[in-house]
Amino acid sequence: MTSQSQGIQQLLQAEKRAKDKLEEAKKRKGKRLKQAKEEATAEIDHYRLQREKDFRNKQTNVLGSQGNLSTKIEEQTTETIRNLTSSYHKNMESMMKKLLSTICDIRPEIHPNFRHAV
């Protein structure tokens, strides 16, 4: 009987060691999962920051070029206004003479379609 009891004791001790190893493995697994989650979170944060930086750079390029475009349009508009004003001052005198001569110099003529009543 003692050998049987000794065998049972050995089995119980082996079972206890196996249970302890299993618990220890579960704890290591939990730690590793937690560590992997933290690493993944850090990697995601790093990726997000990089993408946001790229987005801001692209946005700056686009908005910067829009600012340059608005400056170019403003310069072109100013140049066009300057050219039109110059042309107006240059041609105003001759146009006024043409208008006044057309309005003031009236030459009465009979219209070609007019028929005399006989």
XYZ file of C-alpha atoms in Angstrom:
118
model
C 0.000 0.000 0.000
C 2.805 2.348 0.714
C 4.094 2.022 -2.798
C 0.640 2.865 -4.072
C 0.418 5.844 -1.810
C 3.878 6.884 -2.872
C 2.817 6.570 -6.546
C -0.277 8.685 -5.882
C 1.849 11.288 -4.083
C 4.231 11.437 -7.076
C 1.289 11.798 -9.460
C -0.210 14.593 -7.341
C 3.149 16.363 -7.193
C 3.615 15.979 -10.956
C 0.093 17.300 -11.502
C 0.830 20.268 -9.236
C 4.089 21.037 -11.100
C 2.237 20.787 -14.424
C -0.475 23.103 -13.098
C 2.160 25.602 -11.906
C 3.935 25.495 -15.266
C 0.603 25.994 -17.037
C -0.212 29.040 -14.862
C 3.263 30.426 -15.433
C 2.874 29.957 -19.199
C -0.511 31.711 -19.076
C 1.069 34.642 -17.201
C 3.903 34.867 -19.747
C 1.349 34.712 -22.567
C -0.677 37.514 -20.947
C 2.468 39.632 -20.511
C 3.500 38.986 -24.110
C 0.021 39.878 -25.413
C 0.064 43.085 -23.372
C 3.556 43.913 -24.656
C 2.511 43.148 -28.264
C -0.537 45.381 -27.859
C 1.638 48.239 -26.562
C 4.096 47.764 -29.433
C 1.245 47.742 -31.947
C -0.234 50.894 -30.413
C 3.156 52.620 -30.585
C 3.608 51.539 -34.194
C 0.110 52.752 -35.092
C 0.780 56.106 -33.419
C 4.077 56.446 -35.305
C 2.369 55.586 -38.618
C -0.478 58.026 -37.907
C 1.979 60.834 -37.109
C 3.930 60.114 -40.299
C 0.755 60.149 -42.435
C -0.452 63.373 -40.789
C 2.925 64.969 -41.476
C 2.743 63.885 -45.139
C -0.819 65.227 -45.346
C 0.208 68.580 -43.861
C 3.100 68.824 -46.349
C 0.787 68.096 -49.279
C -1.796 70.514 -47.930
C 0.847 73.213 -47.568
C 2.007 72.612 -51.144
C -1.547 72.839 -52.496
C -2.548 75.841 -50.415
C 0.779 77.491 -51.084
C 0.304 77.078 -54.819
C -3.232 78.436 -54.487
C -1.805 81.476 -52.736
C 0.690 81.909 -55.575
C -2.131 81.426 -58.077
C -4.183 84.138 -56.406
C -1.166 86.463 -56.467
C -0.624 85.742 -60.172
C -4.289 86.415 -60.969
C -4.171 89.670 -59.022
C -1.050 90.769 -60.905
C -2.611 89.863 -64.251
C -5.776 91.772 -63.342
C -3.758 94.831 -62.341
C -1.778 94.650 -65.593
C -4.984 94.327 -67.659
C -6.554 97.319 -65.879
C -3.383 99.337 -66.479
C -3.415 98.430 -70.203
C -7.111 99.286 -70.571
C -6.643 102.626 -68.795
C -3.682 103.451 -71.035
C -5.648 102.520 -74.153
C -8.609 104.608 -72.953
C -6.490 107.715 -72.449
C -4.714 107.230 -75.762
C -7.895 106.769 -77.850
C -10.358 108.959 -75.954
C -9.684 112.159 -77.913
C -10.065 110.590 -81.360
C -13.235 108.708 -80.323
C -14.810 111.888 -78.923
C -14.117 113.693 -82.217
C -15.698 110.844 -84.203
C -18.769 110.767 -81.970
C -19.233 114.527 -82.029
C -18.776 114.713 -85.807
C -21.313 111.919 -86.324
C -23.847 113.565 -84.020
C -23.336 117.208 -84.918
C -22.686 117.048 -88.686
C -26.156 116.391 -90.007
C -26.594 116.197 -93.781
C -30.218 116.001 -94.741
C -30.759 113.617 -97.653
C -33.764 111.967 -99.131
C -33.887 108.302 -98.409
C -33.389 106.136 -101.506
C -36.690 104.313 -100.916
C -38.714 107.524 -100.800
C -41.240 107.822 -103.716
C -42.661 110.986 -104.978
C -46.406 111.117 -105.195
C -47.386 112.093 -108.718
